[in-house]
Coordinates of C-alpha atoms in Angstrom, one line a residue:
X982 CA 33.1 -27.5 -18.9
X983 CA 31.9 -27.1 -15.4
X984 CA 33.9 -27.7 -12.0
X985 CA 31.9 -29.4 -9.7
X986 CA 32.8 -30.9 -6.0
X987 CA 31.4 -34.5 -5.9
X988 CA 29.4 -35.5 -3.0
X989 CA 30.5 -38.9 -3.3
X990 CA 34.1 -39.0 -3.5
X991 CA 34.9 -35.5 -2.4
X992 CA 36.6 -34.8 -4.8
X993 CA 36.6 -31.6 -7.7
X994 CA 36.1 -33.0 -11.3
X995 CA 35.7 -31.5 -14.7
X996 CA 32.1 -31.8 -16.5
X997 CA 31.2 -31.8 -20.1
X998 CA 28.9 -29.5 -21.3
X999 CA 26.5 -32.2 -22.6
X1000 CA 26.8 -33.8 -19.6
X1001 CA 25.2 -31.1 -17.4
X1002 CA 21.4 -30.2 -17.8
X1003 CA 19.3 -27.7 -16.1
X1004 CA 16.3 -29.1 -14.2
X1005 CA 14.5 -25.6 -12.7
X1006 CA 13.0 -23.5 -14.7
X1007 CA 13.5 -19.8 -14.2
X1008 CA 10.0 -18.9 -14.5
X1009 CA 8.6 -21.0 -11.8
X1010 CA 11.9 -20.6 -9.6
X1011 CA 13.2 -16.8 -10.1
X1012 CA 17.3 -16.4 -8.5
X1013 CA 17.6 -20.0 -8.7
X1014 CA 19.7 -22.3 -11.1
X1015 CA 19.4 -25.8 -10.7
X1016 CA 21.5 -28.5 -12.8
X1017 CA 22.1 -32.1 -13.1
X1018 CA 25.1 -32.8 -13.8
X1019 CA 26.3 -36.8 -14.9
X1020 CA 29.5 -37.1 -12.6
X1021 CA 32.3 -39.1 -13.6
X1022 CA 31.8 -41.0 -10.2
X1023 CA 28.6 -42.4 -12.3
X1024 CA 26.3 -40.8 -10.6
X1025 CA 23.6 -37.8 -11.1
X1026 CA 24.0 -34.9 -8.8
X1027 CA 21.6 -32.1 -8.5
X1028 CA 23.4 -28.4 -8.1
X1029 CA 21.7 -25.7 -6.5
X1030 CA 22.5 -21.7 -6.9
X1031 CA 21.8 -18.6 -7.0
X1032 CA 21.0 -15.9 -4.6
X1033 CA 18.1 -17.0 -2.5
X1034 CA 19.5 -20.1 -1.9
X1035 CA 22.5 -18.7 -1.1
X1036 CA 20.7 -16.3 1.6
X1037 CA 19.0 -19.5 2.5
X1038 CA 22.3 -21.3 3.5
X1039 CA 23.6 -18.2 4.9
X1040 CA 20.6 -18.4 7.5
X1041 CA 21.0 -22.4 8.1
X1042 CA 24.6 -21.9 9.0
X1043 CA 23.4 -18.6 11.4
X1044 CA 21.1 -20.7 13.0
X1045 CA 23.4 -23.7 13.7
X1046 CA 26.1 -21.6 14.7
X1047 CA 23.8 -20.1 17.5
X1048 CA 22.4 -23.6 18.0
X1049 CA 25.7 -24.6 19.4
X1050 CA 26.7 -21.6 21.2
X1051 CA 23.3 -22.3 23.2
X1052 CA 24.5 -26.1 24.7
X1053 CA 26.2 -26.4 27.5
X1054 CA 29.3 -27.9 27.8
X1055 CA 30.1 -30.4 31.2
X1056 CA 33.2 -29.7 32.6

């Protein structure tokens, strides 16, 4: 089983095994996992992770923190 927060409904649900299938493959991606997983919402959602995509969403989130710290605010 695999816990997975839909992107639809928001919500956390409970996967089958056989419903999850992976979609990367480790030799042309190295540090990435990438699954499909068949969500009881009836759709297919794609699952990214591993470590340099989690550096990569660790810089995003840098970036749009400074991003907002740079506008101005009217008073």
């Amino acid at each position: 089983m695999l816990l997975i927060t839909c992107p639809v409904t928001r919500t956390d649900e409970l996967v089958a095994d056989r419903r999850v299938r992976p979609v990367a493959d480790p030799r042309n991606r190295p540090g990435v996992v990438a699954v499909v997983a068949d969500c009881p919402c009836g759709g297919a959602h794609v699952f990214l992770t591993g470590r340099r995509i989690e550096q990569a969403r660790a810089r995003l989130a840098a970036a749009d923190r400074a991003r907002r710290a740079d506008v101005a605010v009217p008073a």
